[in-house]
mmCIF file of C-alpha atoms and ligand atoms in Angstrom:
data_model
loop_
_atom_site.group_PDB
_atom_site.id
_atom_site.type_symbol
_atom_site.label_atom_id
_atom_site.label_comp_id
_atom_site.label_asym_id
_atom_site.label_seq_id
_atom_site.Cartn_x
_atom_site.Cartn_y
_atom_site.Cartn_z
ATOM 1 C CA UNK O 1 -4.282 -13.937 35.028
ATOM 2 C CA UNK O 2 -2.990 -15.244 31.592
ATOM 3 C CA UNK O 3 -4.515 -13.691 28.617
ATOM 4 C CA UNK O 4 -5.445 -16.236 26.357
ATOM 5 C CA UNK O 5 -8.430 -15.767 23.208
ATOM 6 C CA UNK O 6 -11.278 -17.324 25.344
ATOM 7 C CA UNK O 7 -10.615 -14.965 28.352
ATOM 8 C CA UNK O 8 -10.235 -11.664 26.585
ATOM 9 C CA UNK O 9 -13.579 -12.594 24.666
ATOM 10 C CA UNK O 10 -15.487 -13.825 27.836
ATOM 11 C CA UNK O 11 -14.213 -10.061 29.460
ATOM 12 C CA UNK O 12 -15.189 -8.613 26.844
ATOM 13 C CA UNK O 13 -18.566 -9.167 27.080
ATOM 14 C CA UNK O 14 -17.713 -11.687 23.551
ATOM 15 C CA UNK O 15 -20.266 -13.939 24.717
ATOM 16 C CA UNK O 16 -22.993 -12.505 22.998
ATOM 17 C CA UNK O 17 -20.760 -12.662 19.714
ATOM 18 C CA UNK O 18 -22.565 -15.768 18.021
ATOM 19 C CA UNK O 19 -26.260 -13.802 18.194
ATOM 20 C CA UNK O 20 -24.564 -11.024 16.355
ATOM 21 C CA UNK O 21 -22.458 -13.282 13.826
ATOM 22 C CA UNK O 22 -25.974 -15.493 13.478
ATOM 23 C CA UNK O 23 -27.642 -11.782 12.268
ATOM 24 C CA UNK O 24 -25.114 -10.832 9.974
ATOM 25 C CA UNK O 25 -24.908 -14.518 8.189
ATOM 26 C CA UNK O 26 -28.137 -14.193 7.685
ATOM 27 C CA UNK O 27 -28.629 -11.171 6.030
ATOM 28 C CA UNK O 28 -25.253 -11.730 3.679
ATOM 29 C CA UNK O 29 -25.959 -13.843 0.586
ATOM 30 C CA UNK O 30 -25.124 -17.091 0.727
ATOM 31 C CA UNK O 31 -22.928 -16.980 -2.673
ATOM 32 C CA UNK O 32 -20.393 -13.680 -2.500
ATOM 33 C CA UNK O 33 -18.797 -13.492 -5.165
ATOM 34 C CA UNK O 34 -15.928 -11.237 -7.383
ATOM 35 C CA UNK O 35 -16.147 -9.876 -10.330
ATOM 36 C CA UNK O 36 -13.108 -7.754 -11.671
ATOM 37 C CA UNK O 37 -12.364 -5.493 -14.805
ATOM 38 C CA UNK O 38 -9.600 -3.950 -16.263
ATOM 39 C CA UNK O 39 -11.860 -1.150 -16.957
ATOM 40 C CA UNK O 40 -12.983 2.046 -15.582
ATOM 41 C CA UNK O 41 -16.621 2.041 -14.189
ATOM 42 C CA UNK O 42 -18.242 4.348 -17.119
ATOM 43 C CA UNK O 43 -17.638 1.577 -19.493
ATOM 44 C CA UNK O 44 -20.436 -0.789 -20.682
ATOM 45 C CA UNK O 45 -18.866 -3.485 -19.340
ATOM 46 C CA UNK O 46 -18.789 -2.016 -15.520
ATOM 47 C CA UNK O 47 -22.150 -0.840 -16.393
ATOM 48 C CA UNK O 48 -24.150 -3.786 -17.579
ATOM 49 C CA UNK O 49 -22.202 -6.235 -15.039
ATOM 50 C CA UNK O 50 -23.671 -3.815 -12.252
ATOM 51 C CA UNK O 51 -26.534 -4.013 -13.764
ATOM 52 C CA UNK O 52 -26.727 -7.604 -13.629
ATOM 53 C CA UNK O 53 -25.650 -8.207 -10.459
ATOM 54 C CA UNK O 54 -28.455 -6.027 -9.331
ATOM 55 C CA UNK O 55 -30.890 -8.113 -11.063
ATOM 56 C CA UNK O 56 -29.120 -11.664 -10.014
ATOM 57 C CA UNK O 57 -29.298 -10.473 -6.637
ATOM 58 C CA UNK O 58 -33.367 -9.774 -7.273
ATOM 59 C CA UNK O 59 -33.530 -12.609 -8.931
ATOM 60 C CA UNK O 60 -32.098 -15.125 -6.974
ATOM 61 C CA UNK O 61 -34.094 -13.408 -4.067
ATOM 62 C CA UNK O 62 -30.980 -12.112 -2.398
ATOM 63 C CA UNK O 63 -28.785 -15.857 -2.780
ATOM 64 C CA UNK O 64 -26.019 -14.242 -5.113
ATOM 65 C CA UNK O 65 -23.866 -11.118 -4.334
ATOM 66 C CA UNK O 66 -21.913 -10.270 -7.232
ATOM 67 C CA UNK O 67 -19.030 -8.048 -6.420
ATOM 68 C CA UNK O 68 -17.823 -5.596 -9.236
ATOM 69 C CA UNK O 69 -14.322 -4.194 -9.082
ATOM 70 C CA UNK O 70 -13.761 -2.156 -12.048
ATOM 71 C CA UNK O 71 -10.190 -0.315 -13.306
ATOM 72 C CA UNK O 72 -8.309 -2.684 -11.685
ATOM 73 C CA UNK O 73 -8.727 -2.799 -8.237
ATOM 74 C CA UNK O 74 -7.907 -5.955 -7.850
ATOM 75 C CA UNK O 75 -4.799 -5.844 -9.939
ATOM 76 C CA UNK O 76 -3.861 -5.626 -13.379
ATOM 77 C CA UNK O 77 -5.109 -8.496 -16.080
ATOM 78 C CA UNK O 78 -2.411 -10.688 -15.398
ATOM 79 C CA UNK O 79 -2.765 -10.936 -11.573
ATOM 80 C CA UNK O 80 -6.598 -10.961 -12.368
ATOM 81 C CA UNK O 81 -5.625 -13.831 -14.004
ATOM 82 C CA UNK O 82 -3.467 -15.717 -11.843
ATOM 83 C CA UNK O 83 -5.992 -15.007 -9.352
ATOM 84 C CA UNK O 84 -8.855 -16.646 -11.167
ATOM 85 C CA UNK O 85 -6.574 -20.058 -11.853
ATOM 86 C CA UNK O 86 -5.669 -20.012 -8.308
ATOM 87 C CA UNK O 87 -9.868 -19.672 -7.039
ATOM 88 C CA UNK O 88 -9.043 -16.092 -5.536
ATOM 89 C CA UNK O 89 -11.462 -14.541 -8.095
ATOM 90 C CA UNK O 90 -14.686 -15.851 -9.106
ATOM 91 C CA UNK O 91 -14.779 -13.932 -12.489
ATOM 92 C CA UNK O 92 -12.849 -11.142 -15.023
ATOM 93 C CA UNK O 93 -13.588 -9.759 -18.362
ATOM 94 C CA UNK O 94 -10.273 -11.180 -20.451
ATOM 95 C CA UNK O 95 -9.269 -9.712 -23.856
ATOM 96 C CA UNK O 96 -8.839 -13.290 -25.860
ATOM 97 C CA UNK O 97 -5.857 -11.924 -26.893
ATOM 98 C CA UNK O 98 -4.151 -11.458 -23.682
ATOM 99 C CA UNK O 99 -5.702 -14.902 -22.417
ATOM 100 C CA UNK O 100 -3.425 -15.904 -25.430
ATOM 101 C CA UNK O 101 -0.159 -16.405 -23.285
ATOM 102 C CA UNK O 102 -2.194 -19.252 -21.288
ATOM 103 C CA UNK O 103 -4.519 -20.483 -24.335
ATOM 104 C CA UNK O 104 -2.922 -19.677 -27.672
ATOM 105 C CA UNK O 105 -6.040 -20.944 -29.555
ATOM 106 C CA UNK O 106 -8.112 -18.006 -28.042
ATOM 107 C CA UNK O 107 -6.367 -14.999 -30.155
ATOM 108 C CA UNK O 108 -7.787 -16.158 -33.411
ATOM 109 C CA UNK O 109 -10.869 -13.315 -33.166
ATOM 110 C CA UNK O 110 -7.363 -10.749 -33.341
ATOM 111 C CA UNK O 111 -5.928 -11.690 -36.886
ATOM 112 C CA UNK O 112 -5.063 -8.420 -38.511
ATOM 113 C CA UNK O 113 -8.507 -7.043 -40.934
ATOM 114 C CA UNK O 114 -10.266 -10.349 -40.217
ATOM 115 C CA UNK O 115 -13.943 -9.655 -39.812
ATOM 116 C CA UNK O 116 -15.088 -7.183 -42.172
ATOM 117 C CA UNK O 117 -17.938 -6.101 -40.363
ATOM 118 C CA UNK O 118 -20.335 -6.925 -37.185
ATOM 119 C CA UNK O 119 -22.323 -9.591 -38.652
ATOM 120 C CA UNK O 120 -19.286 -11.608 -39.793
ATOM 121 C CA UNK O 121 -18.069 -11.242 -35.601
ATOM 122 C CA UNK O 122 -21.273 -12.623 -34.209
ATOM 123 C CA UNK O 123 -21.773 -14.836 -36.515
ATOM 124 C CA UNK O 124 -17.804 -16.711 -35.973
ATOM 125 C CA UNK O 125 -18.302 -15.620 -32.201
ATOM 126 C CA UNK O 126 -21.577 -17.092 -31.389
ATOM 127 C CA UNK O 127 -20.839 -19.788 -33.517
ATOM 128 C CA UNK O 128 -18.591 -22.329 -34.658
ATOM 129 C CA UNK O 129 -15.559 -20.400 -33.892
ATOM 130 C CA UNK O 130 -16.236 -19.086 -30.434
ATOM 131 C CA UNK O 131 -17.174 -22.802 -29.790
ATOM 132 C CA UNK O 132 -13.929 -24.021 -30.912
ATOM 133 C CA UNK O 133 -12.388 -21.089 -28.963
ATOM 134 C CA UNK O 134 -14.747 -22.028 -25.798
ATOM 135 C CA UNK O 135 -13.503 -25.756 -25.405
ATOM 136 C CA UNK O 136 -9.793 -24.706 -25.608
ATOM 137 C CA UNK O 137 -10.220 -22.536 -22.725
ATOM 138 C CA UNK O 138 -12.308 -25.282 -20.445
ATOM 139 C CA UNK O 139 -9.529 -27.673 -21.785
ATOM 140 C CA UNK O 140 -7.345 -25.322 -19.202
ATOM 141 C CA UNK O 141 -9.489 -26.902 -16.545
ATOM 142 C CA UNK O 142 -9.396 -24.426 -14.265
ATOM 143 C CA UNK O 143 -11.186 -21.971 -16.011
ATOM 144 C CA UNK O 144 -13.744 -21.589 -18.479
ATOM 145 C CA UNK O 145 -15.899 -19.337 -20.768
ATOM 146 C CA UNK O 146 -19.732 -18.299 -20.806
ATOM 147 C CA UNK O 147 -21.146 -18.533 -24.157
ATOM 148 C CA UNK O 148 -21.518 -14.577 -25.499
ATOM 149 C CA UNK O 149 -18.259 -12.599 -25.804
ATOM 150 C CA UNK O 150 -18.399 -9.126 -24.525
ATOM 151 C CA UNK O 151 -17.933 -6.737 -26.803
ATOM 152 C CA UNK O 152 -14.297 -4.253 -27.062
ATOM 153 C CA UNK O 153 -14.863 -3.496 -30.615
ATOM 154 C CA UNK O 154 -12.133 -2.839 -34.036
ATOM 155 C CA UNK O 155 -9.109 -1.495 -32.461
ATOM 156 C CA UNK O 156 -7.208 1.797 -34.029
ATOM 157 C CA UNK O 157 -3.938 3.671 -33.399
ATOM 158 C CA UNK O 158 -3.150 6.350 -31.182
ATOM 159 C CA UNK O 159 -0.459 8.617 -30.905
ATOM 160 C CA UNK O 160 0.875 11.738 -29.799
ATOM 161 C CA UNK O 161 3.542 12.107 -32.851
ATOM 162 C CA UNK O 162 1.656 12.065 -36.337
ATOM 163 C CA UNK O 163 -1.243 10.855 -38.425
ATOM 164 C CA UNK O 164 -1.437 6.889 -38.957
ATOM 165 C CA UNK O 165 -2.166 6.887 -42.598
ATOM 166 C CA UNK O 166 0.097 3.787 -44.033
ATOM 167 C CA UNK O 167 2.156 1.497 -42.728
ATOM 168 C CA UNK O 168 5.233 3.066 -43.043
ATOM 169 C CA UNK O 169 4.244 6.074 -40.205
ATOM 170 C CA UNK O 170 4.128 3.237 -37.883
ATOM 171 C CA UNK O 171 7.692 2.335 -38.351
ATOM 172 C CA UNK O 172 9.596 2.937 -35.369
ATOM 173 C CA UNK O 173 6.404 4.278 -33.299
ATOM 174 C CA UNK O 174 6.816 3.545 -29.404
ATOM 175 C CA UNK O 175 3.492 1.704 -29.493
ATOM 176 C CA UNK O 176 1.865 0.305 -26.141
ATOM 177 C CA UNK O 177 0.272 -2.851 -26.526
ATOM 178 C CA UNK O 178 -1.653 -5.045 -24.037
ATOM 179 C CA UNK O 179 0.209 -8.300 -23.114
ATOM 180 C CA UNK O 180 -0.444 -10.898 -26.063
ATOM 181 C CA UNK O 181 1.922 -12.407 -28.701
ATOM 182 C CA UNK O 182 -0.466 -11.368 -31.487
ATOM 183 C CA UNK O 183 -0.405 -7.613 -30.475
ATOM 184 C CA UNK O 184 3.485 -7.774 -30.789
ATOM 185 C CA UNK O 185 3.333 -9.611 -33.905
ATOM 186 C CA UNK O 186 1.472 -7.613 -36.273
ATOM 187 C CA UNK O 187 3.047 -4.210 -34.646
ATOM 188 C CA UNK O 188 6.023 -6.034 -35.226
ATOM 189 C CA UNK O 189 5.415 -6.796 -38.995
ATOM 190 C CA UNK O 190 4.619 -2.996 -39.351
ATOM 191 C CA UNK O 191 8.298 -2.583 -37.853
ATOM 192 C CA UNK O 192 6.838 -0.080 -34.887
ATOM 193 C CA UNK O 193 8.314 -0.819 -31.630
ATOM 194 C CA UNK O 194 5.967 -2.587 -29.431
ATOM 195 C CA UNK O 195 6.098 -2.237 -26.028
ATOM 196 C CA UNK O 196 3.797 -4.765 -24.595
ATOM 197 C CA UNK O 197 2.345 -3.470 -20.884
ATOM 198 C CA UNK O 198 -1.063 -4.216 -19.034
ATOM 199 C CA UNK O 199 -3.783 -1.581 -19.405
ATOM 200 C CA UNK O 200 -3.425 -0.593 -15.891
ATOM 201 C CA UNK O 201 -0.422 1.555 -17.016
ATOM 202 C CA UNK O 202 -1.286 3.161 -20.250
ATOM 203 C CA UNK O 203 -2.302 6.212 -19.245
ATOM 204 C CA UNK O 204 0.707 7.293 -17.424
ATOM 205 C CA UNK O 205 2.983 5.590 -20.125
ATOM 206 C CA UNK O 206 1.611 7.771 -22.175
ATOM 207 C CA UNK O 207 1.545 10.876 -20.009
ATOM 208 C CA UNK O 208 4.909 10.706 -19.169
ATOM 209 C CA UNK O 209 5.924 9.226 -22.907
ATOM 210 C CA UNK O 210 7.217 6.136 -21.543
ATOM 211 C CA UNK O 211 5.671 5.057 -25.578
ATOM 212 C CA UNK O 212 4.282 7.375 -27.992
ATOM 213 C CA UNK O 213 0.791 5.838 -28.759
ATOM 214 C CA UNK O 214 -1.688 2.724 -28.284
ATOM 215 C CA UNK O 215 -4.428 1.339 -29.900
ATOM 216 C CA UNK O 216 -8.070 0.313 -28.390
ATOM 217 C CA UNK O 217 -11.777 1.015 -29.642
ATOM 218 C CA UNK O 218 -13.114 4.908 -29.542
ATOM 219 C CA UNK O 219 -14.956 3.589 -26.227
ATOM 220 C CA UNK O 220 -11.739 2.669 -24.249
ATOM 221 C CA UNK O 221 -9.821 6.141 -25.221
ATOM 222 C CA UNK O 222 -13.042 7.825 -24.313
ATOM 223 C CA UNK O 223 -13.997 6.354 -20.984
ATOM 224 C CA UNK O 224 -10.205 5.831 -20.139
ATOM 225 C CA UNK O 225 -10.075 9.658 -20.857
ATOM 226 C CA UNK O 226 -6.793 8.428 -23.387
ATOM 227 C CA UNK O 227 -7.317 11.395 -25.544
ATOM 228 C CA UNK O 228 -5.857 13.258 -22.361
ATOM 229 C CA UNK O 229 -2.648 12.353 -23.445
ATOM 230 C CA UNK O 230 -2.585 11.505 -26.961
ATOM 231 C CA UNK O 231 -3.141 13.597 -30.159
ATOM 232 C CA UNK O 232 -3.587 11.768 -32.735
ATOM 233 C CA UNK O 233 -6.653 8.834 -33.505
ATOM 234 C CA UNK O 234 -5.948 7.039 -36.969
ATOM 235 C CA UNK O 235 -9.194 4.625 -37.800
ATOM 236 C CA UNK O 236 -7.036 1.567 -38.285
ATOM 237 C CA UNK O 237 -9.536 -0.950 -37.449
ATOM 238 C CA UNK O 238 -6.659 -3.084 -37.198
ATOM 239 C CA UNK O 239 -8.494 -5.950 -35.403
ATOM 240 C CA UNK O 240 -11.848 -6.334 -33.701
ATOM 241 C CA UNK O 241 -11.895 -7.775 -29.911
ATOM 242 C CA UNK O 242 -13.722 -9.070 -27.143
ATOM 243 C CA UNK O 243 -13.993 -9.796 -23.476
ATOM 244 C CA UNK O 244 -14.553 -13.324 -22.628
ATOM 245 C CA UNK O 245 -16.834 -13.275 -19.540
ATOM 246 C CA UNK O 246 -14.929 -15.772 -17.709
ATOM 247 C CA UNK O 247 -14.783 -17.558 -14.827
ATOM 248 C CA UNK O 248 -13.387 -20.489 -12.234
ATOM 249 C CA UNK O 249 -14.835 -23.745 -12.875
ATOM 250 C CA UNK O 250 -14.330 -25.138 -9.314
ATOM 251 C CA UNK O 251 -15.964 -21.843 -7.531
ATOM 252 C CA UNK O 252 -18.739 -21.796 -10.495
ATOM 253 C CA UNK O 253 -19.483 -25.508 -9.786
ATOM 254 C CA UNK O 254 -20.278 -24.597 -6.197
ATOM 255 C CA UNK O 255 -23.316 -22.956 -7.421
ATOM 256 C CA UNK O 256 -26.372 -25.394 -7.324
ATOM 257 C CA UNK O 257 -27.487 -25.703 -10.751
ATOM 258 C CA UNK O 258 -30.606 -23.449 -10.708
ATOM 259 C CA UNK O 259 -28.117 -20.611 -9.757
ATOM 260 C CA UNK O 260 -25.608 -21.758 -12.122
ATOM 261 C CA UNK O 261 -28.106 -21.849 -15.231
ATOM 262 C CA UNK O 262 -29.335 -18.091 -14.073
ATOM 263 C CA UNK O 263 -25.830 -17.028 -14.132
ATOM 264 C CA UNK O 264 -25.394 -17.969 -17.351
ATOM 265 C CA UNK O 265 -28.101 -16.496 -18.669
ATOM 266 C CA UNK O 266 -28.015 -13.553 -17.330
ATOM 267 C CA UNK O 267 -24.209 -13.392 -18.965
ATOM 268 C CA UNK O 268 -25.317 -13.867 -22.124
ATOM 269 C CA UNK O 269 -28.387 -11.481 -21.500
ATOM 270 C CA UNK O 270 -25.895 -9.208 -20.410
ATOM 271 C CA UNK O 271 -23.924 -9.448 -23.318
ATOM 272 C CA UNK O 272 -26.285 -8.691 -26.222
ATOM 273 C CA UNK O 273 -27.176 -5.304 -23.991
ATOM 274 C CA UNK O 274 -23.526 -4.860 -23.859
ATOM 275 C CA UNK O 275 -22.857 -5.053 -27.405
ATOM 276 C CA UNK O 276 -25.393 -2.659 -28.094
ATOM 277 C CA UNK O 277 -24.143 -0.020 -25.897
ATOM 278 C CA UNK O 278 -20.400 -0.645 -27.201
ATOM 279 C CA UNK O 279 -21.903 -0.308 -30.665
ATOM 280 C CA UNK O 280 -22.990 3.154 -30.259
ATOM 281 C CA UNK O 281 -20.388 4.565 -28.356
ATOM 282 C CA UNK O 282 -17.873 3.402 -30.735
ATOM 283 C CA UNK O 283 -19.948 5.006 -33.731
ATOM 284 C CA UNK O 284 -21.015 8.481 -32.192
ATOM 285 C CA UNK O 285 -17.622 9.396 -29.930
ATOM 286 C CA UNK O 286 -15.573 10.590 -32.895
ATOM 287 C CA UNK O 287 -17.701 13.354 -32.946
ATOM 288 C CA UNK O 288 -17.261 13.999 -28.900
ATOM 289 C CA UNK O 289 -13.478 13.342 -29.037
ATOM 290 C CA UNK O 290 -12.535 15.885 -32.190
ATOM 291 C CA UNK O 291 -14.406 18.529 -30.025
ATOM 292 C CA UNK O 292 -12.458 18.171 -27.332
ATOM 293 C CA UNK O 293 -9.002 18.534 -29.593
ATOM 294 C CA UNK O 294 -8.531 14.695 -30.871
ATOM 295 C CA UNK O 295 -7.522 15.068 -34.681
ATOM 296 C CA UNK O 296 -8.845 11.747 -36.569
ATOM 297 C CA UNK O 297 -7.778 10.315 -40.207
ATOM 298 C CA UNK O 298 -8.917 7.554 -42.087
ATOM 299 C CA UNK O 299 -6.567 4.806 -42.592
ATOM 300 C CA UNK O 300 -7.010 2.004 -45.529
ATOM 301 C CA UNK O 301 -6.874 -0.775 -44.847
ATOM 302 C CA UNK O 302 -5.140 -2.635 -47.926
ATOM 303 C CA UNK O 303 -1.752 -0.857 -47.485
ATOM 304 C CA UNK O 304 -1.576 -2.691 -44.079
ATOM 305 C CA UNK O 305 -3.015 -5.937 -45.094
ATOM 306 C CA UNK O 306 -0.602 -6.663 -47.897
ATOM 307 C CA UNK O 307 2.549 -5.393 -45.404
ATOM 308 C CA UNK O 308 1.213 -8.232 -42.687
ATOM 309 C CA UNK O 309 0.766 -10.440 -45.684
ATOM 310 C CA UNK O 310 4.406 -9.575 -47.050
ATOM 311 C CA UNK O 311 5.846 -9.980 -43.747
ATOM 312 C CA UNK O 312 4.840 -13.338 -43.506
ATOM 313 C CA UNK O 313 1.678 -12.629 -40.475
ATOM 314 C CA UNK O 314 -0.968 -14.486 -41.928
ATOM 315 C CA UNK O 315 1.161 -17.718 -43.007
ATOM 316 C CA UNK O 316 2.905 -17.681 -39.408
ATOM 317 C CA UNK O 317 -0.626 -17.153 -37.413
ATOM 318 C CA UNK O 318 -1.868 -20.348 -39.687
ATOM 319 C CA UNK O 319 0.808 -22.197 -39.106
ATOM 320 C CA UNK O 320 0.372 -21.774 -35.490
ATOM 321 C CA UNK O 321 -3.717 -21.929 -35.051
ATOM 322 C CA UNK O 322 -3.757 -24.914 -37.403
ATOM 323 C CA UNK O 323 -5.396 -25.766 -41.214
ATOM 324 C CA UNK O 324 -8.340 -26.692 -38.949
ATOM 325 C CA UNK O 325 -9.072 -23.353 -36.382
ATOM 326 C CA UNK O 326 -8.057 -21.550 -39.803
ATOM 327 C CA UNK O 327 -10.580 -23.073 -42.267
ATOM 328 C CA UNK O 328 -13.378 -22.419 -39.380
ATOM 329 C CA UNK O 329 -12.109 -18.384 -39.160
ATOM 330 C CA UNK O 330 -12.569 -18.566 -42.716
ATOM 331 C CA UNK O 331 -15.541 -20.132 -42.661
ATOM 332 C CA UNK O 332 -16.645 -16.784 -41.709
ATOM 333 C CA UNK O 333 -14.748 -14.359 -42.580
ATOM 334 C CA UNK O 334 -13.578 -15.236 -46.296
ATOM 335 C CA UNK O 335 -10.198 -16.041 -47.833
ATOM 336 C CA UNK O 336 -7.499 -14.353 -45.761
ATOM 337 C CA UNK O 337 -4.065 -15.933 -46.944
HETATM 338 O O1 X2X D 1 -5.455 -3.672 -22.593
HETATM 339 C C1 X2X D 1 -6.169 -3.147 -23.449
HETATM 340 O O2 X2X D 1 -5.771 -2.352 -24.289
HETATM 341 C C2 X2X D 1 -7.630 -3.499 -23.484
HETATM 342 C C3 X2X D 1 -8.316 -2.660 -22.433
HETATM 343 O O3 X2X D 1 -8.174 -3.202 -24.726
HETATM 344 C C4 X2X D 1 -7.769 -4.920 -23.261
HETATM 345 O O4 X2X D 1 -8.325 -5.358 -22.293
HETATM 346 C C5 X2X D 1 -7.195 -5.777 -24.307
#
């Protein structure tokens, strides 16, 4: 007898496949859907999108499965990346900065010593700034932006050499930085070497001193476990950044618009618990991290600024972002050039 599909199912007993397959479809969701981080899973960002997906799923009475693959899983940020342009990902958490090398406009939050404090980041993020920021992504249209930016928080350097204090320790510094022109611009300007590389490698970069430092918020090197494998923590503050909570239009547009408005609200709900937890982790871990052997130093700020503004970083980043995305960063954050 020849073996073809529909007679090794019918011998099989395969007949009875369609009641099972009807069972199963129905007690799937009828959206399933990805959601993937850079990230490990203690971070607030694993841990309020879990969160959320547990209440969508409630909410939505059992319509929307949202997926979470944290630290990678499903590749680094730039496959995460290609993968959401493409429609094989429904959504990623995307540093603005690395979404740079598709949207330049994005990296504007990442100008070196921008935002003094908190208030002046809200108040550019959630307003005319991240708006400005929000249409140039959607102008990609393939992908777009929900409304609140996650929060990553002010960056500072790492290292496993010597204390950041001014500029000039930086000079010549193997420094890992994540995938974005601006990153390799300012580190640049403070003549380190920057070795640009996606976060899914830092750790054993550094372990096996592939580069000699980084630099992320307190709440990365903590729940990344970074102090591991690097001495040193200088409070830079070089830059404060986010996570765009981002996804593909075409997959998001599937969504009937009752599910689509309770995504987005739950994103931006999401979001302000997000920031808060981000918030307090990056204030209280300095404490955790010196006990377990991380030596910290302050690190003024004004020696750096005027070496980016004597190397030309703030006239060159204007030039590129425009008199008009500059005017609106300043709307917010003061005079910077
Ligand atoms: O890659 C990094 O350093 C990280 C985790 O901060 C970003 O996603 C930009």
């Amino acid at each position: 007898m020849k073996l073809t599909r529909r007679t090794v199912l019918a011998q099989s007993g395969a007949l009875l496949l369609p009641f099972a397959a009807s069972r199963s479809f129905a007690q799937s969701a009828e959206f399933t859907m990805k959601f993937g981080s850079n990230l490990p899973a203690a971070h607030p960002i694993n841990i309020r999108a879990t969160e959320m997906a547990a209440n969508l799923k409630s909410e939505s009475q059992g319509r929307i499965d949202l997926q979470i693959y944290p630290n990678n899983q499903l590749g680094n940020d730039t496959d995460m990346l290609s993968q959401m342009r493409i429609g094989a990902l429904d959504y990623m958490t995307l540093s603005p900065l690395i979404l740079g090398t598709l949207v330049p406009a994005a990296q504007i939050n990442g100008v070196g010593f921008a935002f003094k404090d908190y208030t002046q980041v809200w108040g550019a993020m959630d307003g005319g700034l991240g708006t400005h920021i929000r249409k140039q992504i959607a102008a990609t249209g393939t992908i777009f932006a929900f409304d609140k930016i996650w929060d990553n928080g002010y960056r500072h350097v790492t290292n496993s050499i010597r204390p950041i204090v001014k500029p000039e320790d930086l000079k010549n510094l193997k420094l890992r930085t994540p995938p974005g022109p601006m990153w390799v611009s300012m580190f640049k300007a403070f003549e380190a070497s920057p070795t640009p590389m996606n976060f899914a490698e830092v750790y054993s970069a550094l372990q096996t001193k592939v580069v000699d430092g980084q630099e992320n918020p307190l709440a990365i090197v903590s729940t990344a476990k970074l102090n591991e494998v690097q001495k040193y923590c200088s409070l830079t503050g070089h830059m404060w950044d986010g996570y765009w909570f981002m996804g593909n239009k075409k997959l998001f547009e599937r969504l009937p618009a009752d599910l689509q408005s309770m995504m987005t609200r739950h994103v931006a709900a999401s979001a302000l618990l997000q920031r808060a937890d981000v918030r307090k982790l990056n204030d209280g871990l300095q404490t955790e991290l010196k006990a377990k052997g991380m030596q910290f130093n302050e690190a003024p700020a004004d020696a750096f600024r005027d070496k980016l503004r004597s190397a030309g970083f703030y006239s060159d980043w204007h030039k590129k972002f425009g008199d008009e995305a500059w005017a609106l960063l300043e709307k917010y954050t003061g005079k910077l050039s």
